[in-house]
Short mmCIF file of C-alpha atoms in Angstrom, two decimals:
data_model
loop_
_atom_site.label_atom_id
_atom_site.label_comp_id
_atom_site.label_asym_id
_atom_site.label_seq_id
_atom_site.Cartn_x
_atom_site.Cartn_y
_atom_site.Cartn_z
CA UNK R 1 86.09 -35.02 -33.26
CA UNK R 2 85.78 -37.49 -30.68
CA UNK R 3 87.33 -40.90 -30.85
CA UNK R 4 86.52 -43.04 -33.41
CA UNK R 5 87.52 -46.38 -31.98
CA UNK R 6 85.60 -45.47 -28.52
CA UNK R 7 82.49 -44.65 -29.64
CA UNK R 8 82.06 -47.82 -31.75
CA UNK R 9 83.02 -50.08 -28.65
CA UNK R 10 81.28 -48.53 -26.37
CA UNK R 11 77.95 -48.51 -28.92
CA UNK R 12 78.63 -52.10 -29.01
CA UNK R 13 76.56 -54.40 -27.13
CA UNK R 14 76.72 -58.15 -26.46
CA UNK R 15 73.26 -59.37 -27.28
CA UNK R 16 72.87 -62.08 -24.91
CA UNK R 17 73.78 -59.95 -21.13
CA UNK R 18 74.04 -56.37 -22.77
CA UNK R 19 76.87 -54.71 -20.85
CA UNK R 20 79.32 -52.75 -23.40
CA UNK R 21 82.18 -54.47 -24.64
CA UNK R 22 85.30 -53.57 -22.35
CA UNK R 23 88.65 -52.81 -23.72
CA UNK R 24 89.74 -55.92 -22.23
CA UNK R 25 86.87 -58.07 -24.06
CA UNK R 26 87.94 -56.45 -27.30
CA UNK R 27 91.78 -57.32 -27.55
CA UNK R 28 90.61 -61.16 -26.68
CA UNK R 29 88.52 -61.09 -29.86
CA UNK R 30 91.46 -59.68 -31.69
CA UNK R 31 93.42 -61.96 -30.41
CA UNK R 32 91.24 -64.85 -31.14
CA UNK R 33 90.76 -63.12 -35.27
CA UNK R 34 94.65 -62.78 -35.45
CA UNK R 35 95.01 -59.08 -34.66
CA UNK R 36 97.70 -59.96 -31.90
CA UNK R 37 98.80 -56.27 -32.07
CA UNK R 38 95.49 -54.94 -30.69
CA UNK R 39 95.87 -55.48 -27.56
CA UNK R 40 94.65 -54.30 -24.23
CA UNK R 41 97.10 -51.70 -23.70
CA UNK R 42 97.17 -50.85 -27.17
CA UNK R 43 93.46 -50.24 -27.31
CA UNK R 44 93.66 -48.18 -24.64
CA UNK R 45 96.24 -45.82 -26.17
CA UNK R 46 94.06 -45.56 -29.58
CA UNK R 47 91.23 -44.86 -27.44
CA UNK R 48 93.10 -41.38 -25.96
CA UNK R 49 94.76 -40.62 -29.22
CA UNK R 50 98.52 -41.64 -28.17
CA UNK R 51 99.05 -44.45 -30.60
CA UNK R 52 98.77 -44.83 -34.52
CA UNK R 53 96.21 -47.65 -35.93
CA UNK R 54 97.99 -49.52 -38.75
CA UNK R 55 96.49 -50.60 -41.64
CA UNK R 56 96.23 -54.25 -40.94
CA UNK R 57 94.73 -53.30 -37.33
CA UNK R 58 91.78 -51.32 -39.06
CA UNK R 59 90.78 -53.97 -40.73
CA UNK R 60 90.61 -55.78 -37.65
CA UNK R 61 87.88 -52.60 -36.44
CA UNK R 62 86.44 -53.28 -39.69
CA UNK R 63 85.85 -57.00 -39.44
CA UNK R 64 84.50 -56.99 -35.58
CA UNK R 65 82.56 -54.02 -35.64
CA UNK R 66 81.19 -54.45 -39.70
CA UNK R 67 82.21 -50.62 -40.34
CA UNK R 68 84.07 -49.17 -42.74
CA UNK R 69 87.43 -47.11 -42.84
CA UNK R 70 85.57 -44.12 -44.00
CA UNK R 71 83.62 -44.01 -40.62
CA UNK R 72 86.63 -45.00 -38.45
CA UNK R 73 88.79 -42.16 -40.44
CA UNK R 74 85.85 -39.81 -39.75
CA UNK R 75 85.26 -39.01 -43.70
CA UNK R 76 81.62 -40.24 -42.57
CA UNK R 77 79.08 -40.86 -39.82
CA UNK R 78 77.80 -43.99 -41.06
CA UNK R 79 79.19 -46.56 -38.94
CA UNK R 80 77.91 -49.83 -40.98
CA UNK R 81 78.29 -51.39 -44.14
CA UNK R 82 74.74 -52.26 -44.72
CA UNK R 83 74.01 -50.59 -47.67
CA UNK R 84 70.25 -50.39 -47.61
CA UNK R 85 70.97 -48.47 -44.59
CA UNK R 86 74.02 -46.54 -46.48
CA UNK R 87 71.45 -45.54 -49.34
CA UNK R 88 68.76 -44.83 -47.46
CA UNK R 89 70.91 -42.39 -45.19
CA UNK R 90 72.30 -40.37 -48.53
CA UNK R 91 68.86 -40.12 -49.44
CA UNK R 92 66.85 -39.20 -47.06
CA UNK R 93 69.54 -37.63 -44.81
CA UNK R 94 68.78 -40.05 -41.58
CA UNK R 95 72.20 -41.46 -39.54
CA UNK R 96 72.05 -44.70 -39.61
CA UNK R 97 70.57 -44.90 -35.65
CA UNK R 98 67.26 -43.17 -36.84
CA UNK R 99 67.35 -45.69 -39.77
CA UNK R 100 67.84 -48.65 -37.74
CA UNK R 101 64.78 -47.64 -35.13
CA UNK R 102 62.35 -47.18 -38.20
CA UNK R 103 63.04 -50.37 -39.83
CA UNK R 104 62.61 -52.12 -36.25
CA UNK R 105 58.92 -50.13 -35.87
CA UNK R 106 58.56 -51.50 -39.72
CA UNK R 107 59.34 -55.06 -38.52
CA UNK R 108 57.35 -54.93 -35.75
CA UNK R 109 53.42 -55.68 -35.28
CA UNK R 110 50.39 -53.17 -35.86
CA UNK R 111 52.71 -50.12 -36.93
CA UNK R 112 50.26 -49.70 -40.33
CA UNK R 113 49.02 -47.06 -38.25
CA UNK R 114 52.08 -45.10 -37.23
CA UNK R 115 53.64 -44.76 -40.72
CA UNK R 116 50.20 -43.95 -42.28
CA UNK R 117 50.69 -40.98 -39.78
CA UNK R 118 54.40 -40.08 -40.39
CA UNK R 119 54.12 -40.42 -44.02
CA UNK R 120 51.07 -37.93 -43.69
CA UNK R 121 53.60 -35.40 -41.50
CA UNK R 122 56.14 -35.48 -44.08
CA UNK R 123 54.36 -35.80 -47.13
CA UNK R 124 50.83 -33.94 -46.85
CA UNK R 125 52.17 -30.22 -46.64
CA UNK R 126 55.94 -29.26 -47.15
CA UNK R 127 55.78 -26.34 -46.01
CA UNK R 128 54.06 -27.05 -42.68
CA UNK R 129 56.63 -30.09 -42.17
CA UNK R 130 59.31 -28.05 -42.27
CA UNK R 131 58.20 -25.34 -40.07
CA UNK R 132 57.40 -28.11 -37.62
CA UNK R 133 60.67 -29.84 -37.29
CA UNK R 134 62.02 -25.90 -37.04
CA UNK R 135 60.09 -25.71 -33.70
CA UNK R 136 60.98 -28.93 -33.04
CA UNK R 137 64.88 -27.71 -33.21
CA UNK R 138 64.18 -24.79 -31.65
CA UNK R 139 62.79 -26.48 -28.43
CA UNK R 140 66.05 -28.68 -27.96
CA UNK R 141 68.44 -25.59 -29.15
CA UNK R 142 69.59 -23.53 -25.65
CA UNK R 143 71.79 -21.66 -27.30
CA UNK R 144 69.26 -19.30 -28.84
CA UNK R 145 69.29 -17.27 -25.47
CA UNK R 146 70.88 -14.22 -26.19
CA UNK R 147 68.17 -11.09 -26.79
CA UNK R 148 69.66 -9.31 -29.52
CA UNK R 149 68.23 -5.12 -30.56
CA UNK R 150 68.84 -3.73 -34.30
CA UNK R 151 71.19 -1.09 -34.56
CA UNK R 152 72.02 1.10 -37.90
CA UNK R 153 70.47 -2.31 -40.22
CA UNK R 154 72.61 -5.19 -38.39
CA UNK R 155 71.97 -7.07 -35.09
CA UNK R 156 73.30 -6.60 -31.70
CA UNK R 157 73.73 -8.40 -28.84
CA UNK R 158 71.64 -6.61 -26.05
CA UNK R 159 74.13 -6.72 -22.88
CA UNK R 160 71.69 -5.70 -19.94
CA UNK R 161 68.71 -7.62 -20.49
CA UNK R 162 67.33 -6.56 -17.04
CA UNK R 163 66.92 -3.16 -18.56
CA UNK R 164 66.55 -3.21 -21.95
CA UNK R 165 63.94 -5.28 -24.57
CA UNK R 166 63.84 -5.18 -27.96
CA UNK R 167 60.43 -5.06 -28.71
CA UNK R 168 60.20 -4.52 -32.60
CA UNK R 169 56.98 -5.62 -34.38
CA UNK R 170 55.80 -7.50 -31.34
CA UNK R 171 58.54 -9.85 -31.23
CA UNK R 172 61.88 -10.29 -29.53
CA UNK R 173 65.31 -10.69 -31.29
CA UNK R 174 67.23 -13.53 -29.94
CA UNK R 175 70.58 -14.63 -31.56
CA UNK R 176 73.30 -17.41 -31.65
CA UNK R 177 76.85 -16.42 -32.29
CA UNK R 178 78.73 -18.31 -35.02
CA UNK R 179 82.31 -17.61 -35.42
CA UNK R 180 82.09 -18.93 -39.06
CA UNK R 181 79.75 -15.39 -40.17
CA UNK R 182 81.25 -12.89 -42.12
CA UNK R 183 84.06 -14.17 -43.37
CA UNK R 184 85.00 -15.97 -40.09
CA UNK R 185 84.93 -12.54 -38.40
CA UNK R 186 81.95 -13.70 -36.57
CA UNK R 187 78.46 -12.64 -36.45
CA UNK R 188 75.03 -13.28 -34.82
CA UNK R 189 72.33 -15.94 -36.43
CA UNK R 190 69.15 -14.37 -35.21
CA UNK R 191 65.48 -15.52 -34.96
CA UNK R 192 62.60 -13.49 -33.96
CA UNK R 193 59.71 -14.69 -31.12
CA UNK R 194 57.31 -13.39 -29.51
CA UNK R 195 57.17 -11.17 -26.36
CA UNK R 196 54.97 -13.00 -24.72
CA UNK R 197 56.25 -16.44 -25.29
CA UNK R 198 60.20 -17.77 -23.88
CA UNK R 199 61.68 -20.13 -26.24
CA UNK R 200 60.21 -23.09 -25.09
CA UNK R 201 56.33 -22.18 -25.15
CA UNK R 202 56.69 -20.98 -28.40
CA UNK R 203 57.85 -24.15 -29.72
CA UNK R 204 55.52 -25.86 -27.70
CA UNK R 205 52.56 -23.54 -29.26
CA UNK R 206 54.12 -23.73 -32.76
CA UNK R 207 54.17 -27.37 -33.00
CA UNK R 208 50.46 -27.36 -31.90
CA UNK R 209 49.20 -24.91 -33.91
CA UNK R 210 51.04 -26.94 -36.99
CA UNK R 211 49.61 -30.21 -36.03
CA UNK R 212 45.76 -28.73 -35.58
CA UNK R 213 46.48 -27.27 -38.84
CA UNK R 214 47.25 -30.16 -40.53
CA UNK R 215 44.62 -32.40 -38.66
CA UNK R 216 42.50 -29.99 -40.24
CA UNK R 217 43.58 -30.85 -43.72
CA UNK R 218 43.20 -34.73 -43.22
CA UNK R 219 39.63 -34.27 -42.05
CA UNK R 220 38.74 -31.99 -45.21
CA UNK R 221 40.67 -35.41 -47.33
CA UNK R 222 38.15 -37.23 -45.90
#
């Protein structure tokens, strides 16, 4: 997990010239809040993981940064204590950045139009929602790149791609390896596409096809 204490001061912006907050910067305001402790030197030895953060020090982090232990401690990935933002997270499943954008679109002027449209993408068709943020996933996801062939009911990882493809039901097996399979033995998560179509065209055609298909259904509302 990376560090804690790093990523919230270096996600931490001054609002007036913008720059990140520097190590430096951050054991002055500690100073000034009467968290003498956290000094430069110490920060910078949190920071790499060579020095303990006392009790009284995290609620220093706490105070400066509005977070809470839980995040710090890494029993969460909620980094604030706003708990609109909290709530909304456990319900919806959002971190708290994707949160934070949609309430500034919600703030901000003429969006009537943009959530009329989101809220028709997530509520109009389950189904068709989910299989569009799969191709969504899929698009970003590079590590579905390894062709995989069916041998004796399982999946295998094809070795020499330049001479053999799995061509079974006009599609292509491709697989990602996760150690956690099979009782941590390791196995292959696989997803068929189509011959014709590398990873990213598919996605590309999928997400079309879904939003045509859907357009389709709001003109037939109306």
């Amino acid at each position: 997990m990376k560090n804690r204490y790093k990523i919230i001061r270096e996600d931490y912006e001054f609002k007036k010239d913008g720059h990140r907050m520097t190590q430096k910067e951050l054991a002055t305001i500690f100073k000034k809040r009467g968290y003498a402790s956290l000094t430069h030197e110490a920060i910078r030895k949190i920071e790499t993981n060579n020095r303990t953060v006392y009790k009284h020090e995290m609620q220093g982090y706490i105070e400066v940064f509005n977070t809470t232990s839980d995040y710090l401690l890494g029993f969460s990935d909620e980094p604030s204590r706003d708990m609109n933002k909290i709530n909304a997270g456990n319900v919806t499943g959002l971190n708290g950045a994707a949160i934070e954008t949609l309430s500034k679109m919600r703030a901000g002027n003429d969006t009537d139009a943009f959530f009329e449209t989101l809220n028709y993408l997530i509520g109009k068709d389950f189904t068709l929602f989910t299989e569009l943020i799969d191709a969504i996933r899929l698009y970003f996801d590079e590590s579905y790149n390894t062709p995989m062939l069916v041998t004796k009911e399982q999946f295998e990882p094809i070795n020499n791609i330049d001479n053999t493809i799995c061509d079974i039901g006009n599609s292509i097996n491709i697989g990602k390896y996760d150690k956690k399979l099979c009782n941590n033995a390791g196995g292959y998560r696989v997803i068929g596409l189509p011959v014709s179509l590398v990873r990213e065209s598919y996605s590309m055609y999928t997400v079309q096809h879904i939003l045509e298909e859907l357009k389709n259904k709001k003109e037939s509302d109306t």
